[in-house]
Amino acid sequence: MTNPHNPSAEDSLIARYFKPLATDPGALGLVDDAAILQALGSDIVVTTDAVVEGVHYLATDPPDTIARKALRVNLSDLAAKGAAPAGFVLTLALRSKEDAWLRPFADALGEDAKTFVCPLLGGDTVSTPGPQMISITAFGRVPQGRMVGRTGAQPGDRILVTGTIGDAALGLDVLKGGAVANALASDPHARETLISRYRVPQPRNALAQSVRDHATAAMDVSDGLAGDLTKLCAASGVSATIDVTSVPLSAAAAGLIAGKVVSVETLLAGGDDYEVLCTAPPAQADALIALGRAAGLAVTAIGTIVAGHERPRFLDGQGQELVLKRLSYSHF
């Protein structure tokens, strides 16, 4: 990537901010146009996600949170596949190269790379007159033939989800000064908790092996629980029944629902949760719930896979079906 005899502005930027992050031998010190990722007898799982200014983060978001979100949304995909992180490559499209933005961005990216044992292997930097964009391609390892896909769900499987649903969508509403911001004007702790869920996802990599060992199908919840479950069911050729009252909510989200500030649909379709959605036979589901508890992570059963090809049904506390106008966030 870098020519030490005639360094360009891009080479200097890479050397200053990102070469210190490239500690894995396969990164070759970022002096080459490629890197080496050893398979180590495993299958290599590849995932890629981009975050775009004004779409996935706000221009006013702190650069350290943008870096963490860019990497963590990819780590979330690896967790849902049952994969251990192995490394990532980074593409930055920047309007400028201000140290005040790049330094905290690079520092936070390096901290997360170390925390999640997912080293930087290489990448590219380009200039853009438009919105900034950060694209990461992450690599993970799983034992051969053991990646958990979307196609294995079977009738009778229980449907499980980690953490809580809907908080990120509520955090975005707070940042935009919407109804949630007004409702929580006197509760700064709840506001900051929701904002954090939007800005800094918590990928569930600690549960990756448990998902690999027990789940029949899995994916991460990125565009909205309702829409992502629909995708999983379509891939597996099945349908589902969801008990909406079982969907795990934070105290803040539950309070906003009770106060009629937001609807259940807002939480089910909001997106940016980055929780793991998976299916498993009853005994395996119980094991996953117990393993989550041991890891300090709530894993909640929210419904059942059923035979059929119709869209999943979402039932309220009286067993009546909720008709959702929107299933997920859509870019187009």
mmCIF file of C-alpha atoms in Angstrom:
data_model
loop_
_atom_site.group_PDB
_atom_site.id
_atom_site.type_symbol
_atom_site.label_atom_id
_atom_site.label_comp_id
_atom_site.label_asym_id
_atom_site.label_seq_id
_atom_site.Cartn_x
_atom_site.Cartn_y
_atom_site.Cartn_z
ATOM 1 C CA MET A 1 0.000 0.000 0.000
ATOM 2 C CA THR A 2 2.856 2.393 0.745
ATOM 3 C CA ASN A 3 5.900 3.433 -1.288
ATOM 4 C CA PRO A 4 8.502 4.526 1.293
ATOM 5 C CA HIS A 5 10.612 6.238 -1.376
ATOM 6 C CA ASN A 6 7.830 8.506 -2.631
ATOM 7 C CA PRO A 7 5.021 8.604 -0.104
ATOM 8 C CA SER A 8 1.767 10.175 -1.251
ATOM 9 C CA ALA A 9 -0.700 11.989 0.981
ATOM 10 C CA GLU A 10 -2.677 8.743 1.140
ATOM 11 C CA ASP A 11 0.448 6.786 2.102
ATOM 12 C CA SER A 12 1.180 9.273 4.863
ATOM 13 C CA LEU A 13 -2.375 9.072 6.167
ATOM 14 C CA ILE A 14 -2.208 5.273 6.261
ATOM 15 C CA ALA A 15 1.202 5.277 7.947
ATOM 16 C CA ARG A 16 0.135 7.800 10.572
ATOM 17 C CA TYR A 17 -3.264 6.490 11.573
ATOM 18 C CA PHE A 18 -3.622 2.862 10.517
ATOM 19 C CA LYS A 19 -0.218 1.188 10.271
ATOM 20 C CA PRO A 20 -0.041 1.042 14.102
ATOM 21 C CA LEU A 21 -3.254 -1.008 14.025
ATOM 22 C CA ALA A 22 -1.879 -3.582 11.573
ATOM 23 C CA THR A 23 -0.109 -5.789 14.084
ATOM 24 C CA ASP A 24 -1.024 -9.129 12.489
ATOM 25 C CA PRO A 25 1.895 -10.597 10.469
ATOM 26 C CA GLY A 26 -0.492 -11.201 7.571
ATOM 27 C CA ALA A 27 -1.015 -7.442 7.198
ATOM 28 C CA LEU A 28 2.631 -7.167 6.010
ATOM 29 C CA GLY A 29 2.937 -3.803 7.700
ATOM 30 C CA LEU A 30 0.504 -2.345 5.139
ATOM 31 C CA VAL A 31 3.371 -2.012 2.632
ATOM 32 C CA ASP A 32 1.819 -4.354 0.075
ATOM 33 C CA ASP A 33 -1.338 -4.316 -2.069
ATOM 34 C CA ALA A 34 -2.659 -7.461 -0.406
ATOM 35 C CA ALA A 35 -2.589 -9.344 2.890
ATOM 36 C CA ILE A 36 -2.369 -12.978 3.950
ATOM 37 C CA LEU A 37 -5.103 -14.622 6.014
ATOM 38 C CA GLN A 38 -4.270 -18.135 7.126
ATOM 39 C CA ALA A 39 -7.194 -20.539 7.114
ATOM 40 C CA LEU A 40 -5.675 -22.662 9.908
ATOM 41 C CA GLY A 41 -7.752 -25.651 8.809
ATOM 42 C CA SER A 42 -11.021 -23.736 9.115
ATOM 43 C CA ASP A 43 -13.595 -22.376 6.714
ATOM 44 C CA ILE A 44 -13.249 -18.632 6.164
ATOM 45 C CA VAL A 45 -16.494 -16.693 6.626
ATOM 46 C CA VAL A 46 -16.632 -13.350 4.803
ATOM 47 C CA THR A 47 -19.042 -10.495 5.495
ATOM 48 C CA THR A 48 -19.115 -6.863 4.446
ATOM 49 C CA ASP A 49 -21.086 -3.837 5.578
ATOM 50 C CA ALA A 50 -20.743 -0.127 4.931
ATOM 51 C CA VAL A 51 -21.877 2.765 7.105
ATOM 52 C CA VAL A 52 -22.732 5.991 5.317
ATOM 53 C CA GLU A 53 -23.010 9.453 6.817
ATOM 54 C CA GLY A 54 -26.648 10.501 7.010
ATOM 55 C CA VAL A 55 -27.864 6.906 6.586
ATOM 56 C CA HIS A 56 -26.178 4.790 9.276
ATOM 57 C CA TYR A 57 -24.763 7.583 11.407
ATOM 58 C CA LEU A 58 -25.268 11.309 11.798
ATOM 59 C CA ALA A 59 -22.710 13.914 10.758
ATOM 60 C CA THR A 60 -22.662 15.080 14.378
ATOM 61 C CA ASP A 61 -21.854 11.623 15.798
ATOM 62 C CA PRO A 62 -18.435 11.430 17.500
ATOM 63 C CA PRO A 63 -15.796 9.815 15.248
ATOM 64 C CA ASP A 64 -14.894 7.183 17.853
ATOM 65 C CA THR A 65 -18.482 5.888 17.877
ATOM 66 C CA ILE A 66 -18.545 5.822 14.059
ATOM 67 C CA ALA A 67 -15.406 3.654 14.020
ATOM 68 C CA ARG A 68 -16.848 1.241 16.569
ATOM 69 C CA LYS A 69 -20.153 0.960 14.712
ATOM 70 C CA ALA A 70 -18.414 0.326 11.384
ATOM 71 C CA LEU A 71 -16.493 -2.635 12.777
ATOM 72 C CA ARG A 72 -19.125 -3.965 15.138
ATOM 73 C CA VAL A 73 -21.901 -4.310 12.564
ATOM 74 C CA ASN A 74 -19.586 -6.738 10.757
ATOM 75 C CA LEU A 75 -18.631 -8.534 13.973
ATOM 76 C CA SER A 76 -22.342 -9.005 14.604
ATOM 77 C CA ASP A 77 -22.666 -10.854 11.294
ATOM 78 C CA LEU A 78 -19.756 -13.134 12.238
ATOM 79 C CA ALA A 79 -21.320 -13.882 15.626
ATOM 80 C CA ALA A 80 -24.575 -14.953 13.971
ATOM 81 C CA LYS A 81 -22.646 -17.303 11.687
ATOM 82 C CA GLY A 82 -20.938 -18.924 14.674
ATOM 83 C CA ALA A 83 -17.563 -17.585 13.511
ATOM 84 C CA ALA A 84 -14.590 -16.307 15.483
ATOM 85 C CA PRO A 85 -13.195 -13.000 14.141
ATOM 86 C CA ALA A 86 -9.978 -13.337 12.120
ATOM 87 C CA GLY A 87 -9.375 -9.856 10.680
ATOM 88 C CA PHE A 88 -10.794 -7.074 8.531
ATOM 89 C CA VAL A 89 -10.027 -4.706 5.690
ATOM 90 C CA LEU A 90 -11.115 -1.072 5.732
ATOM 91 C CA THR A 91 -12.162 1.341 2.998
ATOM 92 C CA LEU A 92 -12.534 4.997 3.911
ATOM 93 C CA ALA A 93 -14.169 7.599 1.682
ATOM 94 C CA LEU A 94 -13.298 10.943 3.294
ATOM 95 C CA ARG A 95 -14.054 14.570 2.511
ATOM 96 C CA SER A 96 -10.910 15.691 4.322
ATOM 97 C CA LYS A 97 -8.094 14.303 6.451
ATOM 98 C CA GLU A 98 -8.469 16.321 9.623
ATOM 99 C CA ASP A 99 -6.536 14.972 12.602
ATOM 100 C CA ALA A 100 -9.364 16.014 14.937
ATOM 101 C CA TRP A 101 -11.577 13.425 13.206
ATOM 102 C CA LEU A 102 -9.091 10.755 12.134
ATOM 103 C CA ARG A 103 -7.196 10.436 15.430
ATOM 104 C CA PRO A 104 -10.160 9.453 17.640
ATOM 105 C CA PHE A 105 -11.544 7.339 14.773
ATOM 106 C CA ALA A 106 -8.299 5.363 14.411
ATOM 107 C CA ASP A 107 -7.775 5.049 18.170
ATOM 108 C CA ALA A 108 -11.271 3.625 18.731
ATOM 109 C CA LEU A 109 -10.932 1.294 15.759
ATOM 110 C CA GLY A 110 -7.654 -0.010 17.172
ATOM 111 C CA GLU A 111 -9.172 -0.531 20.604
ATOM 112 C CA ASP A 112 -12.070 -2.549 19.198
ATOM 113 C CA ALA A 113 -9.762 -4.534 16.922
ATOM 114 C CA LYS A 114 -7.818 -5.556 20.025
ATOM 115 C CA THR A 115 -10.878 -6.166 22.202
ATOM 116 C CA PHE A 116 -12.553 -8.437 19.654
ATOM 117 C CA VAL A 117 -9.282 -10.004 18.409
ATOM 118 C CA CYS A 118 -10.025 -8.854 14.860
ATOM 119 C CA PRO A 119 -6.883 -7.184 13.467
ATOM 120 C CA LEU A 120 -6.701 -4.737 10.584
ATOM 121 C CA LEU A 121 -5.229 -6.453 7.508
ATOM 122 C CA GLY A 122 -5.364 -3.675 4.919
ATOM 123 C CA GLY A 123 -7.685 -1.459 2.951
ATOM 124 C CA ASP A 124 -7.954 1.719 0.927
ATOM 125 C CA THR A 125 -8.573 5.426 1.401
ATOM 126 C CA VAL A 126 -10.233 7.669 -1.175
ATOM 127 C CA SER A 127 -11.517 11.231 -1.247
ATOM 128 C CA THR A 128 -15.162 12.058 -1.858
ATOM 129 C CA PRO A 129 -17.098 15.313 -2.271
ATOM 130 C CA GLY A 130 -20.201 13.623 -0.905
ATOM 131 C CA PRO A 131 -21.137 11.970 2.388
ATOM 132 C CA GLN A 132 -18.365 10.099 4.164
ATOM 133 C CA MET A 133 -18.483 6.313 3.973
ATOM 134 C CA ILE A 134 -16.702 3.579 5.898
ATOM 135 C CA SER A 135 -16.813 0.084 4.434
ATOM 136 C CA ILE A 136 -15.419 -2.919 6.274
ATOM 137 C CA THR A 137 -15.052 -6.473 5.075
ATOM 138 C CA ALA A 138 -14.521 -8.834 8.001
ATOM 139 C CA PHE A 139 -13.266 -12.392 7.991
ATOM 140 C CA GLY A 140 -14.014 -15.112 10.521
ATOM 141 C CA ARG A 141 -13.120 -18.746 11.047
ATOM 142 C CA VAL A 142 -15.407 -21.709 11.729
ATOM 143 C CA PRO A 143 -14.635 -25.432 11.791
ATOM 144 C CA GLN A 144 -15.108 -26.846 8.315
ATOM 145 C CA GLY A 145 -18.764 -27.162 7.340
ATOM 146 C CA ARG A 146 -20.022 -25.608 10.579
ATOM 147 C CA MET A 147 -21.126 -22.095 9.572
ATOM 148 C CA VAL A 148 -24.698 -21.424 10.678
ATOM 149 C CA GLY A 149 -26.750 -20.218 7.718
ATOM 150 C CA ARG A 150 -30.303 -19.015 7.268
ATOM 151 C CA THR A 151 -31.618 -22.191 5.649
ATOM 152 C CA GLY A 152 -31.774 -24.727 8.478
ATOM 153 C CA ALA A 153 -34.868 -23.710 10.462
ATOM 154 C CA GLN A 154 -37.368 -26.571 10.921
ATOM 155 C CA PRO A 155 -41.006 -26.662 12.083
ATOM 156 C CA GLY A 156 -41.033 -27.039 15.857
ATOM 157 C CA ASP A 157 -37.857 -25.019 16.368
ATOM 158 C CA ARG A 158 -38.078 -22.243 18.901
ATOM 159 C CA ILE A 159 -37.153 -18.726 17.818
ATOM 160 C CA LEU A 160 -34.622 -16.954 20.023
ATOM 161 C CA VAL A 161 -33.210 -13.451 20.131
ATOM 162 C CA THR A 162 -30.435 -11.953 22.238
ATOM 163 C CA GLY A 163 -30.531 -8.710 24.201
ATOM 164 C CA THR A 164 -33.362 -6.243 23.673
ATOM 165 C CA ILE A 165 -35.116 -5.050 20.534
ATOM 166 C CA GLY A 166 -35.888 -1.528 19.336
ATOM 167 C CA ASP A 167 -33.527 0.553 21.453
ATOM 168 C CA ALA A 168 -31.385 1.759 18.547
ATOM 169 C CA ALA A 169 -34.392 3.064 16.620
ATOM 170 C CA LEU A 170 -35.461 4.934 19.748
ATOM 171 C CA GLY A 171 -31.942 6.331 20.184
ATOM 172 C CA LEU A 172 -32.009 7.698 16.644
ATOM 173 C CA ASP A 173 -35.333 9.375 17.395
ATOM 174 C CA VAL A 174 -33.760 11.008 20.453
ATOM 175 C CA LEU A 175 -30.863 12.344 18.351
ATOM 176 C CA LYS A 176 -33.316 13.707 15.779
ATOM 177 C CA GLY A 177 -35.411 15.445 18.441
ATOM 178 C CA GLY A 178 -38.533 13.374 17.835
ATOM 179 C CA ALA A 179 -41.352 12.190 20.071
ATOM 180 C CA VAL A 180 -39.035 9.928 22.091
ATOM 181 C CA ALA A 181 -36.711 12.840 22.822
ATOM 182 C CA ASN A 182 -39.639 14.870 24.160
ATOM 183 C CA ALA A 183 -41.004 11.992 26.231
ATOM 184 C CA LEU A 184 -37.611 11.385 27.869
ATOM 185 C CA ALA A 185 -36.684 15.047 28.353
ATOM 186 C CA SER A 186 -36.506 14.551 32.131
ATOM 187 C CA ASP A 187 -34.665 11.214 31.988
ATOM 188 C CA PRO A 188 -31.109 11.840 30.725
ATOM 189 C CA HIS A 189 -29.962 8.325 31.671
ATOM 190 C CA ALA A 190 -32.583 6.683 29.468
ATOM 191 C CA ARG A 191 -31.793 9.098 26.639
ATOM 192 C CA GLU A 192 -28.070 8.351 26.769
ATOM 193 C CA THR A 193 -28.659 4.597 27.023
ATOM 194 C CA LEU A 194 -30.795 4.618 23.881
ATOM 195 C CA ILE A 195 -28.357 6.871 22.007
ATOM 196 C CA SER A 196 -25.530 4.488 22.902
ATOM 197 C CA ARG A 197 -27.479 1.545 21.505
ATOM 198 C CA TYR A 198 -27.766 3.411 18.195
ATOM 199 C CA ARG A 199 -24.196 4.655 18.018
ATOM 200 C CA VAL A 200 -22.274 1.714 19.479
ATOM 201 C CA PRO A 201 -23.772 -1.740 18.846
ATOM 202 C CA GLN A 202 -22.861 -4.636 21.141
ATOM 203 C CA PRO A 203 -22.009 -7.593 18.880
ATOM 204 C CA ARG A 204 -22.734 -10.928 20.549
ATOM 205 C CA ASN A 205 -19.460 -12.649 19.683
ATOM 206 C CA ALA A 206 -19.283 -14.214 23.146
ATOM 207 C CA LEU A 207 -22.213 -16.404 22.065
ATOM 208 C CA ALA A 208 -20.825 -17.393 18.647
ATOM 209 C CA GLN A 209 -19.720 -20.898 19.628
ATOM 210 C CA SER A 210 -23.008 -21.535 21.403
ATOM 211 C CA VAL A 211 -24.903 -20.507 18.254
ATOM 212 C CA ARG A 212 -22.669 -22.791 16.192
ATOM 213 C CA ASP A 213 -23.216 -25.719 18.546
ATOM 214 C CA HIS A 214 -26.975 -25.418 19.035
ATOM 215 C CA ALA A 215 -28.737 -23.292 16.390
ATOM 216 C CA THR A 216 -30.299 -24.637 13.204
ATOM 217 C CA ALA A 217 -30.399 -21.202 11.528
ATOM 218 C CA ALA A 218 -29.236 -17.716 12.495
ATOM 219 C CA MET A 219 -28.696 -14.161 11.316
ATOM 220 C CA ASP A 220 -28.142 -10.837 12.976
ATOM 221 C CA VAL A 221 -30.956 -8.303 13.359
ATOM 222 C CA SER A 222 -29.834 -5.277 11.365
ATOM 223 C CA ASP A 223 -32.830 -4.031 9.369
ATOM 224 C CA GLY A 224 -35.566 -4.888 11.884
ATOM 225 C CA LEU A 225 -36.664 -8.034 13.737
ATOM 226 C CA ALA A 226 -39.856 -8.500 11.714
ATOM 227 C CA GLY A 227 -38.169 -8.122 8.349
ATOM 228 C CA ASP A 228 -35.096 -10.159 9.229
ATOM 229 C CA LEU A 229 -37.194 -13.025 10.603
ATOM 230 C CA THR A 230 -39.154 -12.944 7.353
ATOM 231 C CA LYS A 231 -35.883 -13.295 5.417
ATOM 232 C CA LEU A 232 -34.750 -16.223 7.577
ATOM 233 C CA CYS A 233 -38.079 -18.012 7.153
ATOM 234 C CA ALA A 234 -38.044 -17.495 3.388
ATOM 235 C CA ALA A 235 -34.518 -18.920 3.153
ATOM 236 C CA SER A 236 -35.563 -21.975 5.186
ATOM 237 C CA GLY A 237 -38.894 -22.482 3.419
ATOM 238 C CA VAL A 238 -40.910 -22.181 6.637
ATOM 239 C CA SER A 239 -43.122 -19.722 8.491
ATOM 240 C CA ALA A 240 -43.280 -18.588 12.119
ATOM 241 C CA THR A 241 -45.546 -17.472 14.910
ATOM 242 C CA ILE A 242 -44.250 -14.744 17.230
ATOM 243 C CA ASP A 243 -45.654 -13.793 20.641
ATOM 244 C CA VAL A 244 -45.057 -10.046 20.574
ATOM 245 C CA THR A 245 -45.410 -9.841 24.365
ATOM 246 C CA SER A 246 -42.328 -12.095 24.643
ATOM 247 C CA VAL A 247 -40.079 -9.841 22.531
ATOM 248 C CA PRO A 248 -37.458 -8.537 24.998
ATOM 249 C CA LEU A 249 -37.611 -4.786 25.601
ATOM 250 C CA SER A 250 -35.535 -2.436 27.704
ATOM 251 C CA ALA A 251 -37.246 -0.587 30.539
ATOM 252 C CA ALA A 252 -37.138 2.604 28.474
ATOM 253 C CA ALA A 253 -38.740 0.950 25.445
ATOM 254 C CA ALA A 254 -41.430 -0.719 27.550
ATOM 255 C CA GLY A 255 -42.262 2.611 29.164
ATOM 256 C CA LEU A 256 -42.566 4.345 25.815
ATOM 257 C CA ILE A 257 -44.898 1.610 24.573
ATOM 258 C CA ALA A 258 -47.016 1.842 27.721
ATOM 259 C CA GLY A 259 -47.199 5.618 27.329
ATOM 260 C CA LYS A 260 -48.224 5.245 23.681
ATOM 261 C CA VAL A 261 -45.262 7.357 22.587
ATOM 262 C CA VAL A 262 -44.226 4.699 20.073
ATOM 263 C CA SER A 263 -45.884 1.622 18.628
ATOM 264 C CA VAL A 264 -44.774 -1.993 18.811
ATOM 265 C CA GLU A 265 -44.247 -1.789 15.044
ATOM 266 C CA THR A 266 -41.586 0.899 15.572
ATOM 267 C CA LEU A 267 -39.564 -1.522 17.677
ATOM 268 C CA LEU A 268 -40.111 -4.600 15.511
ATOM 269 C CA ALA A 269 -39.214 -2.822 12.266
ATOM 270 C CA GLY A 270 -36.767 -0.168 13.458
ATOM 271 C CA GLY A 271 -33.446 -1.854 12.725
ATOM 272 C CA ASP A 272 -29.886 -1.292 13.974
ATOM 273 C CA ASP A 273 -30.383 -3.757 16.858
ATOM 274 C CA TYR A 274 -27.426 -6.005 15.911
ATOM 275 C CA GLU A 275 -28.735 -8.812 18.074
ATOM 276 C CA VAL A 276 -28.593 -12.496 17.115
ATOM 277 C CA LEU A 277 -31.816 -14.060 15.832
ATOM 278 C CA CYS A 278 -31.680 -17.859 15.730
ATOM 279 C CA THR A 279 -33.744 -21.037 15.758
ATOM 280 C CA ALA A 280 -33.190 -24.288 17.625
ATOM 281 C CA PRO A 281 -35.097 -27.415 18.700
ATOM 282 C CA PRO A 282 -36.563 -27.059 22.228
ATOM 283 C CA ALA A 283 -33.747 -28.847 24.107
ATOM 284 C CA GLN A 284 -31.065 -26.969 22.178
ATOM 285 C CA ALA A 285 -32.937 -23.706 22.713
ATOM 286 C CA ASP A 286 -32.902 -24.294 26.465
ATOM 287 C CA ALA A 287 -29.159 -24.910 26.263
ATOM 288 C CA LEU A 288 -28.647 -21.647 24.355
ATOM 289 C CA ILE A 289 -30.659 -19.714 26.918
ATOM 290 C CA ALA A 290 -28.582 -21.225 29.737
ATOM 291 C CA LEU A 291 -25.302 -20.524 27.946
ATOM 292 C CA GLY A 292 -26.380 -16.941 27.377
ATOM 293 C CA ARG A 293 -27.198 -16.579 31.062
ATOM 294 C CA ALA A 294 -23.761 -17.928 31.964
ATOM 295 C CA ALA A 295 -22.206 -15.327 29.652
ATOM 296 C CA GLY A 296 -24.279 -12.527 31.181
ATOM 297 C CA LEU A 297 -26.428 -12.167 28.073
ATOM 298 C CA ALA A 298 -30.206 -12.542 27.927
ATOM 299 C CA VAL A 299 -31.427 -14.981 25.282
ATOM 300 C CA THR A 300 -35.218 -14.982 24.963
ATOM 301 C CA ALA A 301 -37.648 -17.359 23.250
ATOM 302 C CA ILE A 302 -40.160 -15.302 21.266
ATOM 303 C CA GLY A 303 -41.976 -17.814 19.096
ATOM 304 C CA THR A 304 -42.000 -21.018 17.066
ATOM 305 C CA ILE A 305 -41.154 -22.069 13.531
ATOM 306 C CA VAL A 306 -44.148 -23.600 11.741
ATOM 307 C CA ALA A 307 -44.653 -25.283 8.389
ATOM 308 C CA GLY A 308 -45.793 -23.142 5.478
ATOM 309 C CA HIS A 309 -44.589 -20.347 3.238
ATOM 310 C CA GLU A 310 -46.676 -17.405 4.417
ATOM 311 C CA ARG A 311 -45.131 -14.444 6.206
ATOM 312 C CA PRO A 312 -44.540 -14.849 9.949
ATOM 313 C CA ARG A 313 -47.517 -14.002 12.152
ATOM 314 C CA PHE A 314 -47.090 -11.584 15.052
ATOM 315 C CA LEU A 315 -49.657 -12.163 17.792
ATOM 316 C CA ASP A 316 -50.570 -9.798 20.625
ATOM 317 C CA GLY A 317 -51.339 -10.780 24.215
ATOM 318 C CA GLN A 318 -54.860 -11.872 23.245
ATOM 319 C CA GLY A 319 -53.628 -14.052 20.397
ATOM 320 C CA GLN A 320 -54.808 -11.566 17.785
ATOM 321 C CA GLU A 321 -52.585 -10.986 14.776
ATOM 322 C CA LEU A 322 -50.899 -7.609 14.467
ATOM 323 C CA VAL A 323 -50.866 -6.349 10.898
ATOM 324 C CA LEU A 324 -47.517 -4.621 10.452
ATOM 325 C CA LYS A 325 -47.445 -1.922 7.787
ATOM 326 C CA ARG A 326 -43.660 -2.030 7.747
ATOM 327 C CA LEU A 327 -41.378 -5.011 8.460
ATOM 328 C CA SER A 328 -37.949 -3.389 8.332
ATOM 329 C CA TYR A 329 -35.830 -0.464 7.301
ATOM 330 C CA SER A 330 -35.260 -0.304 3.554
ATOM 331 C CA HIS A 331 -32.488 1.574 1.748
ATOM 332 C CA PHE A 332 -34.556 1.862 -1.427
#
